[in-house]
GROMACS .gro file of N, CA, C and O in nm:
model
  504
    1UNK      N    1   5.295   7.406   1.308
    1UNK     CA    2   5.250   7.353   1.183
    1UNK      C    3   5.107   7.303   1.194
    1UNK      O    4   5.085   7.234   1.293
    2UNK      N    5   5.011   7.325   1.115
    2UNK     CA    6   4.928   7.306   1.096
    2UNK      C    7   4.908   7.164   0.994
    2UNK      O    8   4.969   7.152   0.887
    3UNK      N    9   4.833   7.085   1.037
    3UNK     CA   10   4.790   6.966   0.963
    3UNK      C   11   4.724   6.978   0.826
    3UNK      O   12   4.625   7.051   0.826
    4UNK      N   13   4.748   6.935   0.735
    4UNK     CA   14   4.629   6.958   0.615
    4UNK      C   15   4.539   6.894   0.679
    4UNK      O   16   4.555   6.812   0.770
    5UNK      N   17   4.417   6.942   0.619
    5UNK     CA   18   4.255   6.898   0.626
    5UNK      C   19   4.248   6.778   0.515
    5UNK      O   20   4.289   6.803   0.402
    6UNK      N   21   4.194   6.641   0.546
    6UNK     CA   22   4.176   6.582   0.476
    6UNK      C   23   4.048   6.569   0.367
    6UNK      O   24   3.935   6.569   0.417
    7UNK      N   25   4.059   6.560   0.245
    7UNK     CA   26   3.988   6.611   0.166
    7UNK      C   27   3.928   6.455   0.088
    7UNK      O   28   3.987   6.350   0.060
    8UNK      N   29   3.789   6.497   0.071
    8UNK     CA   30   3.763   6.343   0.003
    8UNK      C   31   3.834   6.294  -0.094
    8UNK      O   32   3.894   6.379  -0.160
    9UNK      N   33   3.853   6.162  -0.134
    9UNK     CA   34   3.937   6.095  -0.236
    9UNK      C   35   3.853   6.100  -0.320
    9UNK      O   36   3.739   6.069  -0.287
   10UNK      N   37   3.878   6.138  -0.447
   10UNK     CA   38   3.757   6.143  -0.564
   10UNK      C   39   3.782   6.005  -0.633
   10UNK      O   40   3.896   5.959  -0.630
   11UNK      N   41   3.681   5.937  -0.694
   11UNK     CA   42   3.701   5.842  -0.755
   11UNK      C   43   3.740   5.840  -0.910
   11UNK      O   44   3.648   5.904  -0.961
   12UNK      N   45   3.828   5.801  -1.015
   12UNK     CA   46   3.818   5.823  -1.109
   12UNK      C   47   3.786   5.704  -1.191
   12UNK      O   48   3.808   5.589  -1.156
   13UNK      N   49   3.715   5.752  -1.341
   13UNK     CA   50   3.659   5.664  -1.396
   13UNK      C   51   3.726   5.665  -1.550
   13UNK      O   52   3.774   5.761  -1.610
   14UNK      N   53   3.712   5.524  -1.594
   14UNK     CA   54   3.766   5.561  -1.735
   14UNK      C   55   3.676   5.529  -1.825
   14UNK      O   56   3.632   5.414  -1.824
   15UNK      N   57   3.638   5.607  -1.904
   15UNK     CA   58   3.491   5.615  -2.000
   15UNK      C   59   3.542   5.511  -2.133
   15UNK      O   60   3.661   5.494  -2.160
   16UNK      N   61   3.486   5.480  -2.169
   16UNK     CA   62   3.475   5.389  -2.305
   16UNK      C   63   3.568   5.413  -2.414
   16UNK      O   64   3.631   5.325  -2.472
   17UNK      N   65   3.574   5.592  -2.447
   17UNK     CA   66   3.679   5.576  -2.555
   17UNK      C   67   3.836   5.566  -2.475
   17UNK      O   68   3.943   5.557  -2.536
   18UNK      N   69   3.824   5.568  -2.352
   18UNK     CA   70   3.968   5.543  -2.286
   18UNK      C   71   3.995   5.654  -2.235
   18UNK      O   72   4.110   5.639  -2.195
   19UNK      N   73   3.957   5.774  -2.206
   19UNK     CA   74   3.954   5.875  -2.149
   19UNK      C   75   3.927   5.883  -1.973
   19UNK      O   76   3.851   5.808  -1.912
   20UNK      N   77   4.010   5.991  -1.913
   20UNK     CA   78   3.959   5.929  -1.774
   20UNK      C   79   3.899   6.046  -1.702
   20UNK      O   80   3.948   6.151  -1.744
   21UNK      N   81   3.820   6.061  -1.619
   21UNK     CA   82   3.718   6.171  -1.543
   21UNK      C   83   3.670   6.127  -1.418
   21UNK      O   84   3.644   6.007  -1.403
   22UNK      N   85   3.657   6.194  -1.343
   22UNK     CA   86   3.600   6.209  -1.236
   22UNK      C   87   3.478   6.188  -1.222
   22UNK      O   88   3.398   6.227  -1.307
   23UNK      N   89   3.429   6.106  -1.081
   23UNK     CA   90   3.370   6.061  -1.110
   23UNK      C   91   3.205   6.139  -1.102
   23UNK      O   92   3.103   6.107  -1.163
   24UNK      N   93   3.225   6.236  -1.014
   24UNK     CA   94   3.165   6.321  -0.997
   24UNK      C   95   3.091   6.421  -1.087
   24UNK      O   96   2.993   6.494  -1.073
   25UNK      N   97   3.170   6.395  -1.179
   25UNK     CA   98   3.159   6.538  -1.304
   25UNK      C   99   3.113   6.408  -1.440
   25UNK      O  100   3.149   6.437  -1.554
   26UNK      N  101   3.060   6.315  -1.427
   26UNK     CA  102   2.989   6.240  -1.532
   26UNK      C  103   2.885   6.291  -1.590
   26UNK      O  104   2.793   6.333  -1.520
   27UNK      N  105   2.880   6.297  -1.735
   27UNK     CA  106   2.770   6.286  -1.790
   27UNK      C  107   2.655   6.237  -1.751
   27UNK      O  108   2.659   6.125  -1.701
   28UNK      N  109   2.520   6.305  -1.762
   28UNK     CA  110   2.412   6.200  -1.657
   28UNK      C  111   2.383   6.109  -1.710
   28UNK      O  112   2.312   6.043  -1.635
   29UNK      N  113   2.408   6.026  -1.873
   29UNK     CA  114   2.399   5.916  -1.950
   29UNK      C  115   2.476   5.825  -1.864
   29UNK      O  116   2.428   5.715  -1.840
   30UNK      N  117   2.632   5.869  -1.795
   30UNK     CA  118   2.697   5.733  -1.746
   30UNK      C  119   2.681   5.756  -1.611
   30UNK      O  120   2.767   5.685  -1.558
   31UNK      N  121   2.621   5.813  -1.527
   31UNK     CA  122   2.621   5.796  -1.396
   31UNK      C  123   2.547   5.649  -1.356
   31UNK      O  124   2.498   5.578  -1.444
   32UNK      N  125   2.547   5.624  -1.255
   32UNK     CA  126   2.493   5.521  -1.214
   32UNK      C  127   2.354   5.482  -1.169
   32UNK      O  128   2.328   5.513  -1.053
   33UNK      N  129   2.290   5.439  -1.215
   33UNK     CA  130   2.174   5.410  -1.136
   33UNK      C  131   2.136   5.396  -1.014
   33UNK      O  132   2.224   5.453  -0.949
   34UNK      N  133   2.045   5.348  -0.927
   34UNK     CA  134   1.986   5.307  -0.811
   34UNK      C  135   1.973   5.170  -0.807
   34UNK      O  136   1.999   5.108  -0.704
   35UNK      N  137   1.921   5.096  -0.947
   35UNK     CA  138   1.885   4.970  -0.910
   35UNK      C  139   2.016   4.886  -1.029
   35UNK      O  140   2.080   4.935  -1.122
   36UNK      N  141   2.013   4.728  -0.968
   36UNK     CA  142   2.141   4.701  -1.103
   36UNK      C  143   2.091   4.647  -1.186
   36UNK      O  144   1.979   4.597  -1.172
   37UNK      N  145   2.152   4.642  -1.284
   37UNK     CA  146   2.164   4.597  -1.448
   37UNK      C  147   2.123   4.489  -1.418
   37UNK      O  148   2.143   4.417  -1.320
   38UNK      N  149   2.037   4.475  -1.546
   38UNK     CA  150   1.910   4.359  -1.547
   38UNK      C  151   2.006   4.265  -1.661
   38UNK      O  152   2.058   4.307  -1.764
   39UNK      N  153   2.012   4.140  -1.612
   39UNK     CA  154   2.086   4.048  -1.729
   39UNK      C  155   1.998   3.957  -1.766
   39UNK      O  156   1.982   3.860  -1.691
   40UNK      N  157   1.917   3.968  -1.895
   40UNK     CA  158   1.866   3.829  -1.886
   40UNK      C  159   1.961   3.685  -1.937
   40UNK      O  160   2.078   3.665  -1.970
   41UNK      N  161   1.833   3.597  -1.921
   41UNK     CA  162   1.853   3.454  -1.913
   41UNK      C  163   1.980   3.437  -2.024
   41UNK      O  164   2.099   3.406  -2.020
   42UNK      N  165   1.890   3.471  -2.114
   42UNK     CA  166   1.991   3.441  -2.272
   42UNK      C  167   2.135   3.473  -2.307
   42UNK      O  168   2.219   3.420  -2.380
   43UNK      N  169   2.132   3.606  -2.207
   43UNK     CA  170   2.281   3.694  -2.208
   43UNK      C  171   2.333   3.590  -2.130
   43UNK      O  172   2.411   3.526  -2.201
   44UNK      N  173   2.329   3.558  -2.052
   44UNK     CA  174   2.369   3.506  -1.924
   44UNK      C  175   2.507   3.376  -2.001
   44UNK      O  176   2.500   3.324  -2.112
   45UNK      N  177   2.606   3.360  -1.909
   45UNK     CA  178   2.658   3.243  -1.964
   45UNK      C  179   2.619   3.119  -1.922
   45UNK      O  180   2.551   3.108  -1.819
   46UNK      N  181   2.665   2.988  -2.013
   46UNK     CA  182   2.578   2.905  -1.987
   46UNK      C  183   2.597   2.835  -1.829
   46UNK      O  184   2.503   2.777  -1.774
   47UNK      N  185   2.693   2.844  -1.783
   47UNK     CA  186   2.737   2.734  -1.672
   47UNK      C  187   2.673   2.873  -1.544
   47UNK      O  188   2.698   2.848  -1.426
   48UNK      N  189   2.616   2.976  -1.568
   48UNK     CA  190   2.557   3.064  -1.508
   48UNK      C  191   2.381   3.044  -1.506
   48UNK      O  192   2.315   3.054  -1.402
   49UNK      N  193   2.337   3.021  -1.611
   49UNK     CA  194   2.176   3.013  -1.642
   49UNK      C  195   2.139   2.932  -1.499
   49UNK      O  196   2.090   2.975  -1.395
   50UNK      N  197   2.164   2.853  -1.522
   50UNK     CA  198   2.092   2.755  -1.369
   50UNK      C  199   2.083   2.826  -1.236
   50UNK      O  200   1.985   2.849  -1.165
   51UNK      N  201   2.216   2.855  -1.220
   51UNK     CA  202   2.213   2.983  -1.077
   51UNK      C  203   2.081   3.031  -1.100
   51UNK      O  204   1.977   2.976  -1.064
   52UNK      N  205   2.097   3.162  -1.178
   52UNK     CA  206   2.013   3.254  -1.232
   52UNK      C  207   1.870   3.217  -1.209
   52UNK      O  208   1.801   3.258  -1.116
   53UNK      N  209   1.833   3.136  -1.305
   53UNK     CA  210   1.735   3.060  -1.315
   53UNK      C  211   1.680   3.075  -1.141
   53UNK      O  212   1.599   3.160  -1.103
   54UNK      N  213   1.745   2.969  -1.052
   54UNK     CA  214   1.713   2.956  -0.922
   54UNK      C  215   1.728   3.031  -0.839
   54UNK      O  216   1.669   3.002  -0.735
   55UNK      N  217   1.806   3.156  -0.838
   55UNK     CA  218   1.792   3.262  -0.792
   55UNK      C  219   1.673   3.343  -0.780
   55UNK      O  220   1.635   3.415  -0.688
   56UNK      N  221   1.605   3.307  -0.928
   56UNK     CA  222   1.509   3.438  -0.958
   56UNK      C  223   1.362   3.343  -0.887
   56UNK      O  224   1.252   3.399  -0.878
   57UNK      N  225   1.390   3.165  -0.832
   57UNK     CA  226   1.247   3.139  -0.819
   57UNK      C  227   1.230   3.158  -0.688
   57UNK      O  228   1.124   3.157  -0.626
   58UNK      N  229   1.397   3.184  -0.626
   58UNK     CA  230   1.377   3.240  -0.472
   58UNK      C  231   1.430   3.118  -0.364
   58UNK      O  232   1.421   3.137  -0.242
   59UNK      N  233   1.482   2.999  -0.415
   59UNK     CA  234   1.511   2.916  -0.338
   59UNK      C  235   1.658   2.898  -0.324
   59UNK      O  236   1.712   2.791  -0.351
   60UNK      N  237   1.739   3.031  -0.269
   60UNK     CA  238   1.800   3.047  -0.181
   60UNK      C  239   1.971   3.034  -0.278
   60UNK      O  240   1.986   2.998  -0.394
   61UNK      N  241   2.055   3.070  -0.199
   61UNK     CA  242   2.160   3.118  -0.263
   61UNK      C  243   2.240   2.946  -0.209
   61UNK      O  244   2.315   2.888  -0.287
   62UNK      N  245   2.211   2.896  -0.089
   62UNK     CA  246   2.290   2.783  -0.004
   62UNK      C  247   2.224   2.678  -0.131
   62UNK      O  248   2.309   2.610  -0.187
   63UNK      N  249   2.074   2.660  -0.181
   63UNK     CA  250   2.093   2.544  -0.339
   63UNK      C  251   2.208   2.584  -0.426
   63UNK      O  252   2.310   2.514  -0.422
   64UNK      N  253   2.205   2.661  -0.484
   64UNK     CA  254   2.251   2.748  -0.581
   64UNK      C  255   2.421   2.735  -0.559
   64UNK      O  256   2.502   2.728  -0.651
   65UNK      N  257   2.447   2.734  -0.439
   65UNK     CA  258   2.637   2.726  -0.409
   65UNK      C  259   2.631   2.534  -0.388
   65UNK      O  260   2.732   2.473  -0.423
   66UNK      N  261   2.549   2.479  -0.350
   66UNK     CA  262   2.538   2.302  -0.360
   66UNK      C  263   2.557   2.288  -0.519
   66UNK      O  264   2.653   2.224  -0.562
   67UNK      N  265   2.468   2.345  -0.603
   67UNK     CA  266   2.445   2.312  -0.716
   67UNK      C  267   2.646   2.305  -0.830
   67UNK      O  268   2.711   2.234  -0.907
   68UNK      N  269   2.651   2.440  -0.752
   68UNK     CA  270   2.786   2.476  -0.790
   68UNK      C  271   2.867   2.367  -0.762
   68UNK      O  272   2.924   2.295  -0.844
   69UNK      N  273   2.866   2.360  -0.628
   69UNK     CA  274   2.974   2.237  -0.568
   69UNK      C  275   2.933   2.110  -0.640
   69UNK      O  276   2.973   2.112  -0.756
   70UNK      N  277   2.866   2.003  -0.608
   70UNK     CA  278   2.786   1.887  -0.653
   70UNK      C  279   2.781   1.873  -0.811
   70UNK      O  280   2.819   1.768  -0.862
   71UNK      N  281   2.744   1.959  -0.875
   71UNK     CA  282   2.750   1.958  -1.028
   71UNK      C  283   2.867   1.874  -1.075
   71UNK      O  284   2.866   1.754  -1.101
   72UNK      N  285   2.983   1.974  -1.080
   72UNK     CA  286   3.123   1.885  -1.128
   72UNK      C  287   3.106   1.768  -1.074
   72UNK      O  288   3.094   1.662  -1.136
   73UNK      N  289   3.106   1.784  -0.940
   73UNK     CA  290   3.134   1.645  -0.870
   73UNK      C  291   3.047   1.513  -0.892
   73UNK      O  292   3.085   1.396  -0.881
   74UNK      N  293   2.943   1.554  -0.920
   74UNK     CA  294   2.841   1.455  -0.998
   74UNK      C  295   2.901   1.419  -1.158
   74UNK      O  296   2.939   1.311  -1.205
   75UNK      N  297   2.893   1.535  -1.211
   75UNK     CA  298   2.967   1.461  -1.366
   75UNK      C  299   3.131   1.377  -1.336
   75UNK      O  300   3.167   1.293  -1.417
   76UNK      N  301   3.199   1.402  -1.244
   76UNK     CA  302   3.293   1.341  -1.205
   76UNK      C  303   3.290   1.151  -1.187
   76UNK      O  304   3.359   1.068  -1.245
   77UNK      N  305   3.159   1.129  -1.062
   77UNK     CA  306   3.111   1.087  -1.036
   77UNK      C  307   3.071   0.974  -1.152
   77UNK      O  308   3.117   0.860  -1.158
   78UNK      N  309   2.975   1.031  -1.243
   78UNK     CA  310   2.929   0.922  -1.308
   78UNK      C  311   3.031   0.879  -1.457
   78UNK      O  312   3.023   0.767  -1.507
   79UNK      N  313   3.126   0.989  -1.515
   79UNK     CA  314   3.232   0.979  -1.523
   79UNK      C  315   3.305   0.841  -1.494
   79UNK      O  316   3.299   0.749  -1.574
   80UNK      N  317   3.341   0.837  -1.434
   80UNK     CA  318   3.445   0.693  -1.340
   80UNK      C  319   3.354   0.611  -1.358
   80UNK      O  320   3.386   0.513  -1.425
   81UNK      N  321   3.228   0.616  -1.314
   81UNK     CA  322   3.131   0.480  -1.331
   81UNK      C  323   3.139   0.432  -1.426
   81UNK      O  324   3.174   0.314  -1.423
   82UNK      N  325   3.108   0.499  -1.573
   82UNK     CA  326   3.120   0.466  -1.688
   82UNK      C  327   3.254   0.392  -1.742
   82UNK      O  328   3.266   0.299  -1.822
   83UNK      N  329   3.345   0.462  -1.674
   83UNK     CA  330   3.480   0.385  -1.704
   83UNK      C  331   3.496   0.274  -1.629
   83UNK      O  332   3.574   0.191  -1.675
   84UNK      N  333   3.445   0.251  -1.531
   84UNK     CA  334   3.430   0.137  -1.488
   84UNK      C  335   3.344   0.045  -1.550
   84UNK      O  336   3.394  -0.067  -1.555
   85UNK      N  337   3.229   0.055  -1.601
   85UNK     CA  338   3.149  -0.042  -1.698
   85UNK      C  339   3.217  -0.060  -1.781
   85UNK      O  340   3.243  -0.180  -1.794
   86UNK      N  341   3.265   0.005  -1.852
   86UNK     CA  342   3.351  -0.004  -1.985
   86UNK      C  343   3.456  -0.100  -1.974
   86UNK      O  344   3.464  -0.187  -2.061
   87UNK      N  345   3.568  -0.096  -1.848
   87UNK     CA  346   3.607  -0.212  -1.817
   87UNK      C  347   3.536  -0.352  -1.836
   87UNK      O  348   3.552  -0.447  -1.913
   88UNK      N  349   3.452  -0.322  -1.730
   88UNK     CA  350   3.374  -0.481  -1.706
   88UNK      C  351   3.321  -0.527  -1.812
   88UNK      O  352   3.323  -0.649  -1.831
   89UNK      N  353   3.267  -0.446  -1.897
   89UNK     CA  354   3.241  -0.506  -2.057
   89UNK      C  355   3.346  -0.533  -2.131
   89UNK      O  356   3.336  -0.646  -2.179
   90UNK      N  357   3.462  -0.468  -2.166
   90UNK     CA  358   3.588  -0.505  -2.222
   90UNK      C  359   3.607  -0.644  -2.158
   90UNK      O  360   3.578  -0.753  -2.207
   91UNK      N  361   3.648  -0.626  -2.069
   91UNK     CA  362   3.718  -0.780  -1.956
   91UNK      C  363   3.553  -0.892  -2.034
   91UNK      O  364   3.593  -0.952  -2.133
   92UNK      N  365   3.396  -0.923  -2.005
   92UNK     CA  366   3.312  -0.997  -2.051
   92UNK      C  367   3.328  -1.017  -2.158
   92UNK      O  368   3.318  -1.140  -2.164
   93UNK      N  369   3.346  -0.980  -2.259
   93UNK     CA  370   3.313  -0.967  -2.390
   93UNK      C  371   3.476  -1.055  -2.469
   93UNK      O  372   3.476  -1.113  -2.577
   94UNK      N  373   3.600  -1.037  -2.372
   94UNK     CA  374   3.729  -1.101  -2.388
   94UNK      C  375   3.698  -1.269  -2.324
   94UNK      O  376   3.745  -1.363  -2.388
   95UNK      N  377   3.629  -1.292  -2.214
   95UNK     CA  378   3.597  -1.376  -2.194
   95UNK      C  379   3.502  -1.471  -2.236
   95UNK      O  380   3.517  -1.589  -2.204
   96UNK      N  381   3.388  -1.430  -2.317
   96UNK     CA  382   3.284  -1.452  -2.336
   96UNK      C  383   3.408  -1.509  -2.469
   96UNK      O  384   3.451  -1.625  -2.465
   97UNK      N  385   3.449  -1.417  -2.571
   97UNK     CA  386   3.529  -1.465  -2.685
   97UNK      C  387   3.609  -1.569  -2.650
   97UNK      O  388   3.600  -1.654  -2.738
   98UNK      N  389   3.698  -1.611  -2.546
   98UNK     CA  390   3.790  -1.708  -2.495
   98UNK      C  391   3.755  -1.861  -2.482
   98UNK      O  392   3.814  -1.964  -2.517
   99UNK      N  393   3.640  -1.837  -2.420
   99UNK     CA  394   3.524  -1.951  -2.403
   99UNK      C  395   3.484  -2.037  -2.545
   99UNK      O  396   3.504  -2.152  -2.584
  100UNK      N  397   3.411  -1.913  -2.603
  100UNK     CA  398   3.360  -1.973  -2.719
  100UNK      C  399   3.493  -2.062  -2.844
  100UNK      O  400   3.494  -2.164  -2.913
  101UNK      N  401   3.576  -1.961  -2.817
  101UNK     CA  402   3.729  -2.032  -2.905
  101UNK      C  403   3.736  -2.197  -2.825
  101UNK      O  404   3.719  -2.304  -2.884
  102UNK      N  405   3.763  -2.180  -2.690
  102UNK     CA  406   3.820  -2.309  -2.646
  102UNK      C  407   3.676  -2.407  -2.686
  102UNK      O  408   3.700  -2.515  -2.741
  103UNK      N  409   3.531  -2.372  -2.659
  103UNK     CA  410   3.463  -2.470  -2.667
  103UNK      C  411   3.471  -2.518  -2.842
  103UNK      O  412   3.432  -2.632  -2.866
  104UNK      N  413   3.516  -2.443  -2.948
  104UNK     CA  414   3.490  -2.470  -3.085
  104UNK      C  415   3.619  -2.544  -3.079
  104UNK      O  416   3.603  -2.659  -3.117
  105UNK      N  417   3.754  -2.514  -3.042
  105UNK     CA  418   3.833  -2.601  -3.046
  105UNK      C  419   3.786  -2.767  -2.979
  105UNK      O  420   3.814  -2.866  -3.047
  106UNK      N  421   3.727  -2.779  -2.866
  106UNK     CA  422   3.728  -2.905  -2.830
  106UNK      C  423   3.604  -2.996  -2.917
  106UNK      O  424   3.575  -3.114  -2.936
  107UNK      N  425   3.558  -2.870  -2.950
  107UNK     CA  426   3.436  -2.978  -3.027
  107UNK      C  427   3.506  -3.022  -3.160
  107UNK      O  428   3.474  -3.127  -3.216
  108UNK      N  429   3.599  -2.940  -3.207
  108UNK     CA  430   3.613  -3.026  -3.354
  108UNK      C  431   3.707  -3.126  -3.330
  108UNK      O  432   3.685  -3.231  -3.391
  109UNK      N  433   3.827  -3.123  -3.242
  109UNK     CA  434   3.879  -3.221  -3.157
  109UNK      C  435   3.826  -3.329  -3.106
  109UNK      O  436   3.889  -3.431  -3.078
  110UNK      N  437   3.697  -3.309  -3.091
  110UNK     CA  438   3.604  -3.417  -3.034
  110UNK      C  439   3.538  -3.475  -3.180
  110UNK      O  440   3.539  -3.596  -3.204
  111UNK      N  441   3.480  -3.376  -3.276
  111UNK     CA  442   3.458  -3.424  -3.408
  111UNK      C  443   3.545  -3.517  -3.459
  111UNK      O  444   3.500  -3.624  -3.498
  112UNK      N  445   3.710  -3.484  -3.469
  112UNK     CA  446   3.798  -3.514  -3.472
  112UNK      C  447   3.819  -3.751  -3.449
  112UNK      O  448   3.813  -3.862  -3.501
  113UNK      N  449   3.840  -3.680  -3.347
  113UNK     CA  450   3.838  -3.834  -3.255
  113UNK      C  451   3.713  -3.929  -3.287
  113UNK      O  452   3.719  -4.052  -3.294
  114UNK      N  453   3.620  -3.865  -3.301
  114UNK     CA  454   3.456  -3.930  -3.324
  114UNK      C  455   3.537  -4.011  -3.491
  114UNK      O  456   3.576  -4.127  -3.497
  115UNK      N  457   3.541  -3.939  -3.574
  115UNK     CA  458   3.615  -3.960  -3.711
  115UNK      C  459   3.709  -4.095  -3.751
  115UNK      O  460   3.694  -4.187  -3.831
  116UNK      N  461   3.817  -4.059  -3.650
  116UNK     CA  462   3.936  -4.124  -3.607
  116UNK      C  463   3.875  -4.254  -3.570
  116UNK      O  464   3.893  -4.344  -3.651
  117UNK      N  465   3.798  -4.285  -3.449
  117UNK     CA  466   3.723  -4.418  -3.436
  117UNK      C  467   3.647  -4.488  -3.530
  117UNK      O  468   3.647  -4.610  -3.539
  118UNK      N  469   3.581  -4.409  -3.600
  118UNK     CA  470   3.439  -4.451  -3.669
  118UNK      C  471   3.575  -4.569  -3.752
  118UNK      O  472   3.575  -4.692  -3.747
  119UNK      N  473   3.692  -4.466  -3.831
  119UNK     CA  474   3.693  -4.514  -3.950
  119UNK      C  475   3.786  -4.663  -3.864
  119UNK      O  476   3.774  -4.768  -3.925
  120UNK      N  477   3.885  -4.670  -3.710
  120UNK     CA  478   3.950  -4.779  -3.680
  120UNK      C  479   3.811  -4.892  -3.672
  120UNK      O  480   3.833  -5.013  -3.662
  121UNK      N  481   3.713  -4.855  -3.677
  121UNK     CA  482   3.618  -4.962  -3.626
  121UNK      C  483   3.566  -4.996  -3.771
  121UNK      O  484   3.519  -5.110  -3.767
  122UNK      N  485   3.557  -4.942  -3.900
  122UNK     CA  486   3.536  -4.993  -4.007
  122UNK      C  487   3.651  -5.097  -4.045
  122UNK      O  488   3.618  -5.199  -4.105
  123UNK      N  489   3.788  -5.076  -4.011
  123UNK     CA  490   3.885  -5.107  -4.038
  123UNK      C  491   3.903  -5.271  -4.007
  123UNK      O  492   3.935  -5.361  -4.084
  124UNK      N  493   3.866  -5.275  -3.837
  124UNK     CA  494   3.876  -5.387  -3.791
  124UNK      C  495   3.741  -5.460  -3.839
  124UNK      O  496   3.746  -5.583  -3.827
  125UNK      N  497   3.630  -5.412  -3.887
  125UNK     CA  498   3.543  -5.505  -3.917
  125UNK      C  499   3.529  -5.581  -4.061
  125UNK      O  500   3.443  -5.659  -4.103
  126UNK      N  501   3.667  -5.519  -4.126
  126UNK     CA  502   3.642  -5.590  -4.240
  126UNK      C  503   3.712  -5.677  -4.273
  126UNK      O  504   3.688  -5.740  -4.376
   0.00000   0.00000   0.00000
């Protein structure tokens, strides 16, 4: 027995209206180029532009994967902070109100009593 000869695997492609062909036997409109598809800025999606952007000024793919990483983690970051101020102002602003109640209570209490004397001391002087 003789072995079959192995024969290249052709690639197949499926064209736009859904049709499928080889890849070999393409129209020269869909063959492929040499260089790749140019995307600009605008096409681009947005959480993509920045890459892009820094890609194209040449400072390196290792910013560009930081930027990736660090990003979320920065909005994360200041995120929580904020909820944390937000606390500490809630909690001040409850206290700051608590204060001012008890000091208006003791002052009219103290108005109060001031009142209360004035009039026992008119009382006894007459």
């Amino acid at each position: 027995m003789e072995p079959t000869p192995n024969l290249p695997v052709a690639d197949i492609v499926q064209l736009r209206d859904g049709t499928h062909i080889y890849a070999d036997q393409l129209p020269q409109a869909f063959q492929q180029q040499g260089q790749p598809p140019v995307v600009h800025i605008h096409e681009a999606p947005p959480d993509r532009t920045t890459q892009r952007i820094a890609l194209g000024t040449g400072i390196g793919a290792g910013t560009v994967a930081a930027g990736v990483y660090f990003g979320p983690l920065l909005v994360g970051v200041l995120t929580s902070m904020a909820i944390s101020l937000a606390v500490v102002a809630l909690v001040a602003v409850a206290t700051a109100w608590g204060l001012v109640t008890v000091v208006r209570t003791v002052a009219q209490d103290g108005d109060q009593a001031a009142k209360n004397l004035r009039k026992a001391r008119r009382r006894r002087g007459r």
